PDB file of C-alpha atoms in Angstrom:
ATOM      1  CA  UNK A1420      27.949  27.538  -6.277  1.00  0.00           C
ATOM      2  CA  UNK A1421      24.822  25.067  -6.348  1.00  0.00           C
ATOM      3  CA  UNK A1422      21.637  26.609  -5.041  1.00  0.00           C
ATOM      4  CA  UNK A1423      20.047  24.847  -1.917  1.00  0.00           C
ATOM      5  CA  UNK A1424      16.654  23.587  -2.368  1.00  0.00           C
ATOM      6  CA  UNK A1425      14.089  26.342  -0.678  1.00  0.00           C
ATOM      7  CA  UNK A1426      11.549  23.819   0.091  1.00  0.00           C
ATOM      8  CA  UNK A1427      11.523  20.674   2.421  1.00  0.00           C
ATOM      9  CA  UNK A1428      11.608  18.200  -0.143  1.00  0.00           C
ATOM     10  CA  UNK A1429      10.006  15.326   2.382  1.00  0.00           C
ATOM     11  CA  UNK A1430       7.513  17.637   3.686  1.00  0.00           C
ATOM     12  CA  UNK A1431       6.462  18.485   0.018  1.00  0.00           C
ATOM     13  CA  UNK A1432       6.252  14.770  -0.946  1.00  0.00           C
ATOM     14  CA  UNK A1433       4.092  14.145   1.927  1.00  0.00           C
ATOM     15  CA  UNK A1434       1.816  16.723   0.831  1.00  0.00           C
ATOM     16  CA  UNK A1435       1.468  15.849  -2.329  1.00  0.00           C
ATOM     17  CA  UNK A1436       1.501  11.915  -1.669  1.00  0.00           C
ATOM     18  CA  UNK A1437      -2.450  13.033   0.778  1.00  0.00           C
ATOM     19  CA  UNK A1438      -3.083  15.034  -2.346  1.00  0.00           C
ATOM     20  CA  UNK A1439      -2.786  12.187  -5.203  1.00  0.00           C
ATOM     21  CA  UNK A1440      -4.148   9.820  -2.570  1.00  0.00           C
ATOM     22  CA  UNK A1441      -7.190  11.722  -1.804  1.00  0.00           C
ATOM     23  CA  UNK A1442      -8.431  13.091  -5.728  1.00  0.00           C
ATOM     24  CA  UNK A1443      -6.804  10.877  -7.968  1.00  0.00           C
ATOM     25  CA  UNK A1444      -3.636  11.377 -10.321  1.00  0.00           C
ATOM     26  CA  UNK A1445      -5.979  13.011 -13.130  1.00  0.00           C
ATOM     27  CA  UNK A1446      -8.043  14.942 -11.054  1.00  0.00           C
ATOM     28  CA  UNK A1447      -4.697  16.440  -9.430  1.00  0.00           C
ATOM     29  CA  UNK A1448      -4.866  19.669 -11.129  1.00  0.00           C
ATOM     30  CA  UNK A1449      -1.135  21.937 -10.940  1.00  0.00           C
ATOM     31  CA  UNK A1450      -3.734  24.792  -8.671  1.00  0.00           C
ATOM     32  CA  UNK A1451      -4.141  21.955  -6.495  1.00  0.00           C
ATOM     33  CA  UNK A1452      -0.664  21.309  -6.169  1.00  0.00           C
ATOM     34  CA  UNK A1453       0.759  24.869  -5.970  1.00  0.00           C
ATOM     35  CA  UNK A1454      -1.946  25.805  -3.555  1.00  0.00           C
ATOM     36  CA  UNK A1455      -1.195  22.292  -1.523  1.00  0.00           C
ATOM     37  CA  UNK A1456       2.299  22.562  -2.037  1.00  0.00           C
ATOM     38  CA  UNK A1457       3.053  26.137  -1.185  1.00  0.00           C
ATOM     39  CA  UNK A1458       4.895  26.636  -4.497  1.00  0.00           C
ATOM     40  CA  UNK A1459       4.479  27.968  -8.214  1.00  0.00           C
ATOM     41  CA  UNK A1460       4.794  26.017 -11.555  1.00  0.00           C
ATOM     42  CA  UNK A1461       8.135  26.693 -12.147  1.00  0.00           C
ATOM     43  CA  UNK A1462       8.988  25.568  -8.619  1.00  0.00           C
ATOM     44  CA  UNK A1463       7.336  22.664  -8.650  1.00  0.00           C
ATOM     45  CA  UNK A1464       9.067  21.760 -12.598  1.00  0.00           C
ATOM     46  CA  UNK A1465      12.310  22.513 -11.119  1.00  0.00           C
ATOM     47  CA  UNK A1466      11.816  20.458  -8.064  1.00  0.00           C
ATOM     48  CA  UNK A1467       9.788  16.883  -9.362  1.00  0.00           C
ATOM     49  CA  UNK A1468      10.391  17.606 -13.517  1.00  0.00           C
ATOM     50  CA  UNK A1469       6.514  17.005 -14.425  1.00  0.00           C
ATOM     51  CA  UNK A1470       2.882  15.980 -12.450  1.00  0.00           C
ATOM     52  CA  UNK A1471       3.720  12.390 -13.236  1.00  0.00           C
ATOM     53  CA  UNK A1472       7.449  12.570 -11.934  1.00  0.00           C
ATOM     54  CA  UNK A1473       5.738  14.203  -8.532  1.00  0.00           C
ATOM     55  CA  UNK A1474       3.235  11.546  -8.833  1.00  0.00           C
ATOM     56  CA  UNK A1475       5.449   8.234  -8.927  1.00  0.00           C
ATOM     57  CA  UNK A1476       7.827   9.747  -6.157  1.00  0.00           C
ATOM     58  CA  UNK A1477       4.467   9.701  -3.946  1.00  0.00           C
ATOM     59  CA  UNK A1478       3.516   6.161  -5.190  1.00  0.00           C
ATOM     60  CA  UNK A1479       7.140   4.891  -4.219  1.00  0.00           C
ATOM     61  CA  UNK A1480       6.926   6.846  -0.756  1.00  0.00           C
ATOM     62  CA  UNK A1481       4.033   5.285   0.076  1.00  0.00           C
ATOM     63  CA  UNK A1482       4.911   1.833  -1.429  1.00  0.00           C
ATOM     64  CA  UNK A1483       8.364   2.269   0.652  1.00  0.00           C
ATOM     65  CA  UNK A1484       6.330   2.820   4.400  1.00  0.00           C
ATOM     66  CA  UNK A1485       3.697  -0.084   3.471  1.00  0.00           C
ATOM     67  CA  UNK A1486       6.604  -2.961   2.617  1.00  0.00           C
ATOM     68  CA  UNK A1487       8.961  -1.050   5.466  1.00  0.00           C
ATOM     69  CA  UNK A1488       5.999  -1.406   8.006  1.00  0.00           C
ATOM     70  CA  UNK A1489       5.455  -5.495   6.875  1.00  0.00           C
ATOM     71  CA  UNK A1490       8.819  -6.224   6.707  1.00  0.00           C
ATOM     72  CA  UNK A1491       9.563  -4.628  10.545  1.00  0.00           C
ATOM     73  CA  UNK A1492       6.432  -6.706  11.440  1.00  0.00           C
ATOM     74  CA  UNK A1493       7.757 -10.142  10.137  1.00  0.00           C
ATOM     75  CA  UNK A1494      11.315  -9.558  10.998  1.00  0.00           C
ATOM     76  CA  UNK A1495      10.098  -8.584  14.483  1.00  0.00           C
ATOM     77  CA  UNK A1496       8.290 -12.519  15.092  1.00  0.00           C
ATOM     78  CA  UNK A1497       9.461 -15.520  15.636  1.00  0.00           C
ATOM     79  CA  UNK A1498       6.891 -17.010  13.495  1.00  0.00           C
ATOM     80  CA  UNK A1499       6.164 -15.321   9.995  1.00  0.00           C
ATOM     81  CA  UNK A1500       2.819 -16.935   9.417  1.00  0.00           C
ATOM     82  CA  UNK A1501       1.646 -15.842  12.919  1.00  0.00           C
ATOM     83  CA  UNK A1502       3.697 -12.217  11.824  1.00  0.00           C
ATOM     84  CA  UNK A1503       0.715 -12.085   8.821  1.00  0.00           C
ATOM     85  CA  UNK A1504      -2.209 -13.487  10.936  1.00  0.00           C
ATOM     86  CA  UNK A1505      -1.344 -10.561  13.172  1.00  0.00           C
ATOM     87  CA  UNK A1506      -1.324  -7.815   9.737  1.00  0.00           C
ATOM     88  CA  UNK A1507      -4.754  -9.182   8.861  1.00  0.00           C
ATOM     89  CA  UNK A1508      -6.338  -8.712  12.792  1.00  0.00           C
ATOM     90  CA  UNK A1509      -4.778  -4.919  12.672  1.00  0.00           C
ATOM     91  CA  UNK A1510      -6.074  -3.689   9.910  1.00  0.00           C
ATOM     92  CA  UNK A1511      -9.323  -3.897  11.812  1.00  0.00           C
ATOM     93  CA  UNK A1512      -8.169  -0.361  13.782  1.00  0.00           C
ATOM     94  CA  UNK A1513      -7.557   1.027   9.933  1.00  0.00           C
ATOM     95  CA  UNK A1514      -9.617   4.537  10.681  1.00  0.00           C
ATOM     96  CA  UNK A1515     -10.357   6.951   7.566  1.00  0.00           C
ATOM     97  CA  UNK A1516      -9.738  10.123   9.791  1.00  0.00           C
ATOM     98  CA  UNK A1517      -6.191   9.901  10.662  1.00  0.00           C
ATOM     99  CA  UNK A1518      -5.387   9.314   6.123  1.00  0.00           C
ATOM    100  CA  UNK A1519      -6.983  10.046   3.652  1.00  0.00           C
ATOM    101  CA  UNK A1520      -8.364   6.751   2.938  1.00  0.00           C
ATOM    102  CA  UNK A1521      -8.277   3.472   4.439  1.00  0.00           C
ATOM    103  CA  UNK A1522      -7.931   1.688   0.566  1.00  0.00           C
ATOM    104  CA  UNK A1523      -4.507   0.968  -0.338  1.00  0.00           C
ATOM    105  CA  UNK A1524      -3.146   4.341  -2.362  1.00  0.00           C
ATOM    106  CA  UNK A1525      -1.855   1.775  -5.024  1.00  0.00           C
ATOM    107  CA  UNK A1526      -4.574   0.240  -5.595  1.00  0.00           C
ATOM    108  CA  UNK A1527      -6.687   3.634  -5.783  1.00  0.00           C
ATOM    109  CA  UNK A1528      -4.130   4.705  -8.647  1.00  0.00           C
ATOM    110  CA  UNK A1529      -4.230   0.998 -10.465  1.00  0.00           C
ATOM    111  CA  UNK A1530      -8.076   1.601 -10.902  1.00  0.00           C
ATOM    112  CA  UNK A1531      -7.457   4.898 -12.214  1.00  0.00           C
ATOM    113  CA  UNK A1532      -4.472   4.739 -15.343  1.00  0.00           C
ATOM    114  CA  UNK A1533      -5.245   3.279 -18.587  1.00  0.00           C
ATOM    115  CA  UNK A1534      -4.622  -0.706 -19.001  1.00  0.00           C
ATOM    116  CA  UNK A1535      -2.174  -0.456 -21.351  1.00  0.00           C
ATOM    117  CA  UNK A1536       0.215   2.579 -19.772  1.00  0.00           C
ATOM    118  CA  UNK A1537       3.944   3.021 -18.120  1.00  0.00           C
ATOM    119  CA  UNK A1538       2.208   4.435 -15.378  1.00  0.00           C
ATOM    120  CA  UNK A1539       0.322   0.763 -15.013  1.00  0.00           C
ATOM    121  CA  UNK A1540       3.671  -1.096 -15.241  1.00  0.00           C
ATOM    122  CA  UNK A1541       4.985   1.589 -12.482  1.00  0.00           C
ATOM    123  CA  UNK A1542       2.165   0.822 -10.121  1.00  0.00           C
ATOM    124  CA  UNK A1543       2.300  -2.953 -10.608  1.00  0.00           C
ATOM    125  CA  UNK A1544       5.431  -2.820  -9.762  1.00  0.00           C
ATOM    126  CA  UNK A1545       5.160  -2.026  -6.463  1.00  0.00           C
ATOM    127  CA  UNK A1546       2.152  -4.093  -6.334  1.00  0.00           C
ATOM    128  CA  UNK A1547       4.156  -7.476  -6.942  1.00  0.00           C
ATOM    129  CA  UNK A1548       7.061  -6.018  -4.527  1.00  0.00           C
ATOM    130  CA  UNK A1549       4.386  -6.033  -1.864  1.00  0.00           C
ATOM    131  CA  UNK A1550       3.319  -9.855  -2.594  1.00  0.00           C
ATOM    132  CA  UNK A1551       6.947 -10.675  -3.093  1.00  0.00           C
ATOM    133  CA  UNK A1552       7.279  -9.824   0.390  1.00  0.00           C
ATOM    134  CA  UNK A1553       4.402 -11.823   1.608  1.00  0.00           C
ATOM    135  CA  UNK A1554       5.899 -14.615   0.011  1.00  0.00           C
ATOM    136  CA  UNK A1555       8.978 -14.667   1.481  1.00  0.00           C
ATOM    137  CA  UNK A1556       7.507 -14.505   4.891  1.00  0.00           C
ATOM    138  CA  UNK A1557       5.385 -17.642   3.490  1.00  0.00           C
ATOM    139  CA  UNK A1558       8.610 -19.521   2.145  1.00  0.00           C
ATOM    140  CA  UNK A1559      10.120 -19.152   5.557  1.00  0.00           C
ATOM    141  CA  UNK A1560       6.761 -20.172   7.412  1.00  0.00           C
ATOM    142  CA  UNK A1561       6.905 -23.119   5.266  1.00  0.00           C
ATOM    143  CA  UNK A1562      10.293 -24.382   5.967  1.00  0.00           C
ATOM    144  CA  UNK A1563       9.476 -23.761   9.609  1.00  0.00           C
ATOM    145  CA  UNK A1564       7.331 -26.291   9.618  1.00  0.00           C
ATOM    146  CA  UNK A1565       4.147 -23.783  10.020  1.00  0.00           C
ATOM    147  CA  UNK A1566       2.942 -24.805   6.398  1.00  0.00           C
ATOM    148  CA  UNK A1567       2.529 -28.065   4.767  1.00  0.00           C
ATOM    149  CA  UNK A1568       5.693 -29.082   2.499  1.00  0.00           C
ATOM    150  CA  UNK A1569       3.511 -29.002  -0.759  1.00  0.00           C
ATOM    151  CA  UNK A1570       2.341 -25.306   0.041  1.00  0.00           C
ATOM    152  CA  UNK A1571       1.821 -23.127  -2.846  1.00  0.00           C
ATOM    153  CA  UNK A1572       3.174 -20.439  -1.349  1.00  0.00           C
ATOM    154  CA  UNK A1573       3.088 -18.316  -4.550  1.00  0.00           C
ATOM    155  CA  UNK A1574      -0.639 -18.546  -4.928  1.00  0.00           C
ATOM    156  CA  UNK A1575      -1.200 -18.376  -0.972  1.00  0.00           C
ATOM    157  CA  UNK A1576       0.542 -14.892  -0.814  1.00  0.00           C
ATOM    158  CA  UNK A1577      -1.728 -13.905  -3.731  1.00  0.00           C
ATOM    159  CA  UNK A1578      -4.636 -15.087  -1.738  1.00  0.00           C
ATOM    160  CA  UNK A1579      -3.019 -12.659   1.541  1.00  0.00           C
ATOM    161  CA  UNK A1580      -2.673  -9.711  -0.843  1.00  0.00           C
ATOM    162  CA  UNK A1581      -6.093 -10.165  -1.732  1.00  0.00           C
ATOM    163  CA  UNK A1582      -7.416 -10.491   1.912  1.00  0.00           C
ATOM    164  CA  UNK A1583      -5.296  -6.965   2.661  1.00  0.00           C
ATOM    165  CA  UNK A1584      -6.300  -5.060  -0.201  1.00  0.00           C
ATOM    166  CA  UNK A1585      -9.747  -6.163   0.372  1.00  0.00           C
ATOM    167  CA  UNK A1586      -9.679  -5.439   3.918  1.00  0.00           C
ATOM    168  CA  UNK A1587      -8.913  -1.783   3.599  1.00  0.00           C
ATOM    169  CA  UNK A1588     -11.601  -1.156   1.068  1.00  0.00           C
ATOM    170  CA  UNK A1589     -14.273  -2.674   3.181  1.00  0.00           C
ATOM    171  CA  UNK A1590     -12.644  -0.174   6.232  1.00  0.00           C
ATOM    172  CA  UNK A1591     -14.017   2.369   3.881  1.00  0.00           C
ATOM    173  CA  UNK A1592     -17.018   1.039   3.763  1.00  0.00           C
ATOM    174  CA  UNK A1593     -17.553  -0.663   7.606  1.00  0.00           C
ATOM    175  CA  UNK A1594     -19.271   1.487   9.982  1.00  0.00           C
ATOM    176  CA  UNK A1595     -19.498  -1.186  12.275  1.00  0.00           C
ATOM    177  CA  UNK A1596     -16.034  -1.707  14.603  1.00  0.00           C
ATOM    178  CA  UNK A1597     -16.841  -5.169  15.492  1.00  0.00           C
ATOM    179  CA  UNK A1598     -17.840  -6.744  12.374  1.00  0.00           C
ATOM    180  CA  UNK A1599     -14.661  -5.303  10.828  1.00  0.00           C
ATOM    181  CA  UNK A1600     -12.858  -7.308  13.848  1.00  0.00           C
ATOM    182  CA  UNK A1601     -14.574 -10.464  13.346  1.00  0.00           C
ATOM    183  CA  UNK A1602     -13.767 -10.045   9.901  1.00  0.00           C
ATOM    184  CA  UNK A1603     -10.170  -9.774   9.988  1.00  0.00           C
ATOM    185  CA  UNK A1604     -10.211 -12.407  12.481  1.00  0.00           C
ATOM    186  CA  UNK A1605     -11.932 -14.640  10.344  1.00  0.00           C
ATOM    187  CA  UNK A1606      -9.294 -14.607   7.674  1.00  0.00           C
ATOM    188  CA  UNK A1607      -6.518 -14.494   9.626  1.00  0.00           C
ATOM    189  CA  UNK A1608      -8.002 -17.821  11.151  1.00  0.00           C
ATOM    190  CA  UNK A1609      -7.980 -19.029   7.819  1.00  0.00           C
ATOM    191  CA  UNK A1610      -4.643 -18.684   7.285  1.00  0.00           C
ATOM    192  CA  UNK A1611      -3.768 -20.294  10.444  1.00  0.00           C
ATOM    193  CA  UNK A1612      -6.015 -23.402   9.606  1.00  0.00           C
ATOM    194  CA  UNK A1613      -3.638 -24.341   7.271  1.00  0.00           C
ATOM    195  CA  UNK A1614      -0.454 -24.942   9.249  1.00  0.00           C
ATOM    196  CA  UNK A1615       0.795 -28.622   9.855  1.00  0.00           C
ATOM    197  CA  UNK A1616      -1.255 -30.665  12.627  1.00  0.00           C
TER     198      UNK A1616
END
């Protein structure tokens, strides 16, 4: 007869997802996660098979609610390109007290794992899944007739990546509510300079 799990496995991923988010992967110790995680070693073995197991199912549960959240945004507007003017202008309301960090989780871990590393690969991953899905929103802006035909929409969802990724680290940083709006607004403008006249 198969043993059910004594822990809630979502409510231990959750955890442990504010945990890695907050220190780092490396400065993660197991104390940190047994005390965090309400369980000993062995549990935590039995339950994620090693720190770096734990670790990538709290990468891909965060990775999951970022694209879910974008997707639900641009499937929810008539117009995509308005759908990622309107991403840019919200994450002006990104506050550091309800997470613990306004900078993009991925990101945080990409600046932390050797260059060369599976980890790296694992991370980018989910990385070019998020730009992928900018893109498509762009493709379908385009052949809406909100971009110019001869769009690059490949290197203009690089460029929106960039403006998101950037955005939350200067959250971090921006003690200052209104310039953070006028500077979401001003890329998000940006964007919308370049649909067809």
């Amino acid at each position: 007869m198969a043993r059910t799990a004594s822990y809630d496995r979502d409510a231990a991923l959750d955890a442990a997802m504010v945990l890695f988010w907050t220190k780092g992967y490396h400065a993660t110790s197991l104390k940190d996660l047994e005390a965090t995680l309400s369980m000993k070693p062995g549990s935590i073995y039995a339950a994620f098979q090693s720190k770096e197991a734990l670790f990538r199912a709290t990468l891909d549960r965060y990775a999951k609610r970022m694209t879910s959240e974008l997707e639900a945004l641009i499937s929810s507007s008539a117009s995509p390109l308005s759908a990622m003017q309107a991403h840019l202008r919200g994450l002006a309301d990104l506050a550091p007290c309800d997470r613990p960090s306004t900078a993009c989780m991925l990101v945080k871990s990409l600046l932390e794992v050797p260059q060369e590393s599976e980890l790296r690969a694992f991370i980018t991953g989910h990385l070019d899944r998020v730009e992928q899905v900018i893109g498509a929103a762009l493709v379908e802006a385009r052949d809406k007739g909100e971009l110019p035909k001869d769009c690059d929409t490949g290197r203009l969802a690089r460029r929106v990546q960039t403006y998101i990724f950037g955005l939350k680290v200067q959250a971090q940083r921006e003690t200052d509510p209104e310039r953070m709006r006028d500077l979401c607004s001003d890329l998000a403008e940006e964007i919308g300079r370049m649909t067809v006249a």
